[in-house]
Amino acid sequence: MAATPAAAVNALRSDFAQLIDGELVGGAPALEVINPSTGQVFARVPRATRADLDRAVAAARRSAAGWSATSFDGRRAHIRRMAEALRAQQLPLAELLTHEQGKPLAQARDEIARAASQAEGMAAIDIRTEVLVDDAQRHIELRYVPLGVVGIITPWNAPINLAAGPLTMALYTGNSAVLKPSPYTPLTTLKFGELLRELFPPGVVNILAGGDDCGQWMSEHPGIDKISFTGSIATGKKVMASAAGTLKRVTLELGGNDAAIVLDDVDPKAVAPKLFFAAFVNSGQVCMAVKRIYAHERIYDALCEALAAEASSARIGDGMLADTQFGPLQNRMQYERVLGLLEDSKRRGGRILAGGGVPSQPGYFIAPTLIADLPDDSRLVQEEQFGPLVPVLKFRDVDDAVRRANDTRYGLAGSVWGTDLARATTVAARLEVGTAWVNQHRATAANVPFGGAKESGIGRNYAELGLKGNMEPRVISVLRA
Ligand code: NAD
């Protein structure tokens, strides 16, 4: 299935344009995109100016009136066509995604397929007017109306999934949208924009290739009614501060430091492959990856051994090569940050169970690394690593494990692993998170809301809650007599 290795693609690509008011707008190629498997620039794209943003917002506002007047059924048909277009272009989009993001091609294909099925799943949900009172005197109902223009800002770890989800929520609920991907990974999103141009009326969807400055302009812009942001906690706080000037609505999907608590009644060999994949998929660059493993002392050594065996057989490399399971870190900044966490973990007495090395090849590669015996106050336990470096910590008492899992400002998700389901579920319900899983991690669906507690976010994406986050509740109250 895999084609040419990314390292063999030498030609510098510049066939990318922004989508503004139904037109593909070129402009001077000012942003450089690096292939993380080689560390080399392989594409250049335009960089959105403030004037580009103003044009996109004006077009979105102009088109909002007509688009919001269409029916849910009409908009559902558009979303379905969007999903079909993603499927039809799955392979070329996935190859581009692997080149700019680094993930293995099969996982890039999955990301495109998942974006399509999530979109269809959300567009199958009905948003109904709720009748609150209906008696001889009064009729009161609660309607949900579109907000207007939604600004969408996305990160670099899953650019298409995290674009298609918020875009579907905004458009299906009758808003128009202006979307800006991460400057590290704008390419697949711009190609997605070319597909969207054929499917939606001009101005309803606008895609800009902007830097961090463009994200700030969007958050401040008086013509944008809501920001749907996915990214780090630090940037999420900046978005909220910038949005305060116009009291924009915000949905913030931010970082996590998910704990997996492994109880004493599991078979370590059986859970290790699942835990390993949940921690290291996309080389750990997943908001809801397992980022801390707490294992009961009775199974601790056996679990460490089984996890280390998984890490030792993991194949890392260029995502375009057929046997690659784990790609590089997406950018140099993140690569250096993870190496810094590795050095700090060694200084703090961490015992390297597997990995710990940097392969001698170009690109931002770090071998999947598991570290035992770290103190709770070490950086790797306290901070979101967003990379292939995971601590395995020991506990004796379940209450202590729950306390340590909750002793953080993060609150995205978490999981509990055990054979006694009732007991594991009781422990899971005590996690201070948006999603607590039992015997699984990273399981999401279009009809299940997802988002963070504490500093991991505000609001929810997906499902009815996510859709309503793109709408204003409006009460219509009629006095009959
Ligand atoms: P980031 O916060 O650095 O950047 C995200 C986006 O914000 C980019 O498009 C960037 O250009 C833009 N941006 C930067 N400065 C801005 C500003 N001042 N105002 C507005 N926008 C600005 O995040 P990242 O490094 O691209 O992504 C990794 C982070 O995203 C991790 O913390 C990860 O956990 C989180 N994430 C969360 C979820 C979730 O659903 N909760 C999903 C994926 C990733």
XYZ file of C-alpha atoms and ligand atoms in Angstrom:
525
model
C 0.000 0.000 0.000
C 2.792 2.463 0.891
C 4.284 4.322 -2.052
C 7.422 6.417 -2.273
C 9.314 7.053 0.995
C 8.881 10.659 2.079
C 12.662 11.099 1.968
C 12.597 10.453 -1.796
C 10.269 13.362 -2.548
C 12.593 16.200 -3.433
C 10.537 18.625 -5.499
C 9.397 21.647 -3.525
C 5.618 21.852 -3.760
C 3.789 25.147 -3.952
C 0.430 24.111 -5.418
C -1.565 25.303 -2.403
C -4.095 28.114 -2.124
C -6.384 29.566 0.510
C -10.159 29.370 0.061
C -11.727 32.816 0.481
C -15.270 33.672 -0.629
C -15.418 30.680 -2.937
C -12.147 31.512 -4.685
C -8.774 29.822 -4.447
C -6.385 32.596 -3.550
C -2.675 32.064 -4.192
C -0.370 34.750 -2.892
C 3.329 34.765 -2.161
C 4.438 31.434 -0.674
C 5.661 32.594 2.726
C 5.167 29.659 5.119
C 7.588 26.736 4.846
C 6.409 23.234 5.647
C 8.920 20.652 6.838
C 8.661 16.897 6.398
C 9.435 15.661 9.927
C 10.843 12.371 8.616
C 13.620 14.259 6.841
C 13.787 17.619 8.614
C 13.675 19.230 5.128
C 11.330 21.881 3.737
C 9.173 20.253 1.052
C 6.372 22.771 0.490
C 5.596 26.456 0.685
C 2.173 28.023 1.163
C 0.790 31.557 1.322
C 0.601 33.161 4.750
C -2.732 34.797 5.550
C -2.627 38.558 6.027
C -5.046 40.569 8.108
C -6.692 41.659 4.826
C -7.193 37.968 3.866
C -8.886 37.363 7.212
C -11.109 40.451 6.844
C -12.184 39.265 3.384
C -12.891 35.766 4.653
C -14.932 37.059 7.598
C -16.878 39.478 5.380
C -17.688 36.619 2.979
C -18.698 34.355 5.850
C -20.999 37.016 7.297
C -22.561 37.716 3.914
C -23.247 34.052 3.255
C -24.451 33.316 6.798
C -27.918 34.729 6.216
C -28.687 32.416 3.291
C -26.968 29.382 4.782
C -28.663 29.675 8.171
C -32.051 29.777 6.423
C -31.489 26.360 4.855
C -32.976 23.305 6.560
C -31.133 20.724 8.641
C -31.992 18.209 5.919
C -30.409 20.408 3.271
C -27.277 20.925 5.319
C -27.121 17.211 6.160
C -26.950 16.483 2.420
C -24.005 18.892 2.096
C -22.156 17.217 4.986
C -22.729 13.810 3.422
C -21.247 15.019 0.159
C -18.281 16.358 2.118
C -17.782 12.917 3.676
C -17.992 11.262 0.245
C -15.422 13.709 -1.156
C -13.040 12.905 1.709
C -13.417 9.191 0.994
C -12.931 9.671 -2.742
C -9.662 11.560 -2.104
C -8.572 9.421 0.830
C -5.243 8.215 -0.571
C -3.840 11.500 -1.970
C -4.940 13.338 1.162
C -3.428 10.652 3.393
C -0.099 10.739 1.535
C 0.081 14.501 1.958
C -0.839 14.131 5.630
C 1.967 11.616 6.185
C 4.455 13.927 4.481
C 3.564 16.956 6.584
C 2.619 15.279 9.885
C 4.771 12.153 9.934
C 2.212 9.516 10.971
C 2.251 6.142 9.185
C 0.243 6.119 5.967
C -2.290 3.557 7.251
C -3.028 5.822 10.223
C -3.273 8.858 7.928
C -5.836 6.939 5.863
C -7.705 6.103 9.054
C -7.738 9.777 10.002
C -9.392 10.733 6.693
C -11.894 7.858 6.941
C -12.695 8.758 10.532
C -13.193 12.432 9.652
C -15.770 11.306 7.074
C -17.650 8.919 9.358
C -17.641 11.337 12.309
C -19.080 14.044 10.051
C -21.873 11.765 8.850
C -22.527 10.605 12.387
C -22.979 14.136 13.665
C -25.144 15.129 10.726
C -27.518 12.294 11.651
C -28.351 13.966 14.969
C -31.583 15.968 15.205
C -31.675 19.276 17.048
C -35.267 19.819 18.072
C -37.190 22.751 19.459
C -38.145 21.956 23.058
C -41.608 22.894 24.310
C -41.184 23.994 27.934
C -44.757 25.101 28.707
C -47.931 24.562 26.707
C -51.116 25.366 28.630
C -54.158 27.585 28.284
C -52.189 30.712 29.255
C -48.800 30.262 27.726
C -46.745 28.550 25.105
C -43.002 28.657 25.782
C -40.466 26.963 23.595
C -36.710 26.765 23.418
C -35.242 26.965 19.952
C -31.612 26.658 18.934
C -30.420 29.126 16.312
C -27.032 29.439 14.581
C -24.492 31.815 16.121
C -23.363 33.328 12.794
C -19.673 32.923 11.941
C -17.522 30.312 13.681
C -13.719 30.631 13.650
C -11.926 27.277 13.862
C -8.274 27.003 14.909
C -6.574 23.585 14.750
C -3.317 21.941 15.931
C -0.748 19.819 14.066
C -1.285 16.332 15.479
C -4.486 15.338 13.628
C -5.140 18.226 11.234
C -7.966 16.732 9.177
C -9.878 15.029 11.958
C -9.716 18.146 14.100
C -10.755 20.349 11.172
C -13.603 18.199 9.856
C -15.197 17.708 13.292
C -15.552 21.383 14.295
C -16.360 22.329 10.684
C -19.201 19.815 10.587
C -20.550 21.066 13.911
C -20.458 24.682 12.719
C -21.893 24.136 9.233
C -24.543 21.552 10.044
C -25.987 23.859 12.710
C -26.289 26.685 10.138
C -23.162 28.773 10.726
C -20.568 29.778 8.195
C -16.908 29.222 9.032
C -13.355 30.522 8.797
C -10.801 27.818 9.527
C -7.065 28.135 10.172
C -4.812 25.063 10.502
C -1.488 24.990 12.333
C 1.341 26.595 10.361
C 3.230 23.299 10.834
C 0.584 21.254 8.969
C -1.510 23.444 6.630
C -1.262 21.344 3.450
C -3.922 18.644 3.774
C -6.376 21.208 5.158
C -5.805 23.490 2.136
C -6.446 20.543 -0.214
C -9.577 19.760 1.819
C -10.545 23.408 1.153
C -10.346 22.767 -2.596
C -12.866 19.940 -2.185
C -15.137 22.099 -0.025
C -15.151 24.826 -2.677
C -17.102 22.507 -4.982
C -19.605 21.553 -2.290
C -20.684 24.698 -0.425
C -21.939 28.107 -1.582
C -19.188 30.777 -1.804
C -18.239 32.238 1.579
C -19.841 29.515 3.713
C -16.439 27.864 4.249
C -13.161 29.780 4.177
C -9.750 28.194 4.802
C -6.732 30.350 5.599
C -3.078 29.319 5.924
C -2.089 31.546 8.790
C 0.522 31.749 11.480
C -0.090 32.112 15.208
C -0.774 35.822 14.613
C -3.758 34.909 12.430
C -5.184 32.829 15.299
C -4.990 35.855 17.549
C -6.623 38.134 14.929
C -9.439 35.591 14.606
C -9.967 35.437 18.367
C -10.218 39.237 18.530
C -12.206 39.738 15.320
C -15.584 41.480 15.837
C -17.043 39.648 12.817
C -16.517 36.202 14.347
C -19.110 35.007 16.862
C -17.402 31.926 18.257
C -13.957 30.355 18.337
C -13.709 26.587 18.269
C -10.120 26.014 19.338
C -8.105 22.808 19.602
C -4.558 23.102 20.901
C -2.453 23.599 23.998
C -3.659 24.921 27.341
C -1.286 27.895 27.121
C -2.701 28.991 23.757
C -6.265 28.213 24.858
C -5.871 30.755 27.654
C -4.670 33.344 25.142
C -7.661 32.612 22.895
C -10.063 33.081 25.784
C -8.396 36.371 26.758
C -8.530 37.642 23.155
C -12.145 36.517 22.766
C -13.176 38.420 25.907
C -13.076 41.750 24.067
C -16.134 40.762 21.999
C -17.546 38.171 24.446
C -17.271 35.511 21.772
C -18.381 32.025 22.614
C -15.481 29.617 22.924
C -15.091 25.879 22.828
C -11.605 24.970 24.013
C -10.294 21.431 23.415
C -6.944 21.517 25.178
C -4.132 19.338 26.395
C -4.326 16.322 28.672
C -2.203 14.242 30.995
C -4.363 11.125 30.980
C -3.751 8.540 33.691
C -4.370 4.828 33.165
C -4.865 3.001 36.476
C -4.121 -0.715 36.158
C -5.721 -2.731 38.977
C -4.282 -5.874 40.551
C -6.681 -8.311 38.869
C -5.538 -7.811 35.261
C -3.407 -10.121 33.158
C -0.404 -7.828 32.457
C 0.436 -9.583 29.192
C -3.111 -9.115 27.911
C -3.424 -5.399 28.721
C 0.130 -4.360 27.761
C -0.422 -4.195 23.959
C -3.605 -2.128 24.412
C -1.997 0.250 26.887
C 1.101 0.547 24.737
C -0.863 1.469 21.628
C -3.019 3.964 23.559
C 0.155 5.631 24.866
C 2.339 5.617 21.753
C 0.016 5.876 18.742
C 1.048 8.862 16.590
C 4.251 8.762 18.694
C 2.292 9.963 21.711
C 1.098 13.118 19.938
C -2.557 12.603 20.807
C -4.461 14.787 23.272
C -6.108 11.720 24.804
C -3.124 9.374 24.722
C -2.273 7.497 27.922
C 0.358 9.793 29.438
C 0.848 8.267 32.913
C 0.468 4.570 33.813
C -0.268 3.736 37.476
C 0.123 -0.006 38.068
C -0.694 -1.943 41.252
C 2.445 -3.242 42.976
C 1.297 -6.855 42.557
C 1.438 -6.641 38.758
C 3.910 -3.745 38.414
C 7.030 -5.692 37.428
C 5.165 -7.997 35.047
C 3.454 -5.036 33.377
C 6.751 -3.145 33.033
C 8.257 -6.213 31.390
C 5.337 -6.704 28.993
C 5.276 -2.990 28.033
C 9.032 -3.016 27.464
C 8.630 -6.014 25.144
C 6.080 -4.026 23.093
C 8.459 -1.065 22.875
C 11.409 -3.213 21.855
C 9.542 -4.672 18.892
C 8.098 -1.326 17.725
C 9.160 -0.277 14.235
C 9.782 3.446 13.866
C 10.546 5.242 10.636
C 9.271 7.259 7.694
C 5.490 6.944 7.648
C 5.491 6.202 3.913
C 7.355 2.920 4.418
C 4.994 -0.044 4.629
C 6.258 -1.549 7.885
C 6.461 1.681 9.910
C 4.324 1.663 13.062
C 5.540 4.893 14.669
C 6.650 8.058 12.887
C 8.691 11.045 14.040
C 7.777 13.933 16.307
C 6.045 16.484 14.120
C 8.399 19.440 14.619
C 11.796 20.365 16.007
C 10.390 22.354 18.926
C 8.367 19.366 20.153
C 11.289 16.991 19.511
C 13.596 19.103 21.656
C 10.986 19.453 24.360
C 10.550 15.669 24.603
C 14.334 15.155 24.661
C 14.462 17.683 27.518
C 11.863 15.632 29.419
C 13.935 12.491 28.808
C 17.068 14.134 30.218
C 15.132 15.446 33.211
C 13.691 11.955 33.862
C 17.184 10.465 33.890
C 18.339 13.149 36.326
C 15.378 12.371 38.582
C 16.397 8.699 38.871
C 14.008 7.253 36.301
C 14.816 3.698 35.225
C 14.626 3.298 31.444
C 12.621 0.156 30.731
C 12.837 0.444 26.953
C 13.903 3.022 24.388
C 15.638 6.117 25.680
C 17.596 6.567 22.487
C 17.543 8.683 19.374
C 17.991 6.680 16.139
C 20.863 7.850 13.966
C 18.837 9.048 11.002
C 17.596 12.424 9.827
C 14.214 13.611 11.030
C 12.732 14.084 14.478
C 12.698 10.476 15.685
C 12.708 9.283 19.309
C 12.280 5.589 20.133
C 9.187 4.664 22.207
C 10.447 5.024 25.772
C 9.039 3.737 29.067
C 10.412 4.997 32.378
C 9.872 3.379 35.800
C 10.424 4.606 39.365
C 10.019 8.335 38.726
C 8.983 10.556 41.640
C 5.499 12.078 41.398
C 6.883 15.603 41.218
C 9.086 14.925 38.178
C 8.304 16.864 35.021
C 7.318 13.769 33.030
C 4.578 12.988 35.558
C 3.443 16.577 36.011
C 3.496 17.875 32.419
C 1.891 16.810 29.157
C 4.758 15.212 27.215
C 2.947 14.882 23.839
C 5.615 12.468 22.682
C 6.831 8.839 22.917
C 7.913 8.926 26.553
C 5.669 7.443 29.251
C 6.177 6.956 33.012
C 5.063 3.724 34.722
C 4.321 4.429 38.392
C 3.614 2.001 41.250
C 0.710 2.079 43.732
C -0.390 -0.096 46.623
C -3.725 1.437 47.542
C -6.438 2.327 44.973
C -7.404 5.499 46.862
C -3.815 6.629 46.568
C -3.794 5.909 42.816
C -6.980 7.949 42.326
C -5.577 10.819 44.406
C -2.367 10.878 42.359
C -4.225 10.587 39.054
C -6.395 13.577 40.054
C -3.535 15.633 41.472
C -3.167 17.718 38.310
C -4.611 20.752 36.561
C -5.340 18.529 33.536
C -8.669 16.749 33.244
C -9.147 15.504 29.693
C -9.656 11.752 30.095
C -8.442 8.696 31.949
C -8.942 4.962 32.181
C -9.114 2.094 34.648
C -8.138 -1.459 33.719
C -9.476 -4.445 35.666
C -11.224 -7.781 35.350
C -13.917 -6.956 37.918
C -15.905 -4.483 35.794
C -18.049 -3.143 38.628
C -14.994 -2.340 40.712
C -13.117 -0.803 37.779
C -16.169 1.321 36.885
C -16.453 2.603 40.454
C -12.807 3.672 40.366
C -13.198 5.241 36.887
C -16.131 7.360 38.062
C -13.831 9.005 40.617
C -11.482 10.409 37.956
C -11.835 14.185 37.534
C -12.021 14.101 33.732
C -14.336 14.673 30.774
C -14.183 10.985 29.793
C -13.356 7.992 32.013
C -12.921 4.707 30.164
C -12.850 1.151 31.512
C -10.550 -1.389 29.797
C -10.062 0.952 26.842
C -8.659 4.381 26.072
C -9.190 6.795 23.144
C -12.647 5.436 22.285
C -14.718 8.295 20.869
C -17.811 8.464 18.662
C -19.885 11.034 16.812
C -22.794 10.636 19.244
C -20.672 10.803 22.418
C -19.554 14.245 23.665
C -15.842 14.770 24.207
C -13.979 17.526 26.046
C -11.963 18.401 29.077
C -12.577 19.042 32.761
C -10.369 21.471 34.718
C -7.793 23.191 32.466
C -8.191 20.636 29.683
C -10.987 22.636 28.170
C -14.321 24.371 28.127
C -17.373 22.989 26.356
C -17.756 19.763 24.430
C -17.329 18.616 20.857
C -19.393 15.967 19.026
C -22.867 14.710 19.847
C -25.855 16.918 20.639
C -23.871 18.876 23.246
C -21.182 19.727 20.706
C -23.720 20.785 18.086
C -25.594 22.972 20.568
C -22.279 24.615 21.455
C -22.457 26.162 17.979
C -25.970 27.524 18.579
C -27.653 30.141 20.713
C -30.608 28.948 22.820
C -33.541 31.276 22.105
C -36.728 31.251 24.201
C -39.991 32.138 22.442
C -42.626 32.896 25.067
C -46.239 33.512 23.980
C -48.977 34.767 26.322
C -52.211 33.273 25.065
C -54.667 34.855 27.423
P -0.853 25.209 19.900
O -1.703 25.708 20.999
O 0.578 25.597 19.861
O -1.446 25.669 18.481
C -2.767 25.373 18.080
C -3.249 26.412 17.095
O -3.317 27.675 17.747
C -2.364 26.623 15.870
O -3.206 26.740 14.745
C -1.671 27.933 16.168
O -1.279 28.644 15.012
C -2.749 28.683 16.922
N -2.270 29.779 17.775
C -1.037 29.977 18.300
N -1.010 31.100 19.061
C -2.265 31.606 19.033
C -2.883 32.733 19.654
N -2.209 33.563 20.441
N -4.207 32.943 19.442
C -4.920 32.081 18.669
N -4.386 31.011 18.044
C -3.077 30.766 18.221
O -1.048 23.634 19.920
P -0.266 22.540 19.076
O 1.131 22.472 19.603
O -0.512 22.795 17.627
O -1.065 21.204 19.463
C -0.725 20.387 20.531
C -1.657 20.615 21.693
O -3.001 20.461 21.294
C -1.454 19.591 22.811
O -1.480 20.227 24.061
C -2.652 18.671 22.660
O -2.994 17.967 23.819
C -3.702 19.627 22.219
N -4.814 18.919 21.566
C -6.020 18.826 22.200
C -7.080 18.107 21.628
C -8.420 17.951 22.318
O -9.367 17.533 21.663
N -8.546 18.253 23.592
C -6.878 17.488 20.389
C -5.631 17.602 19.773
C -4.608 18.322 20.366
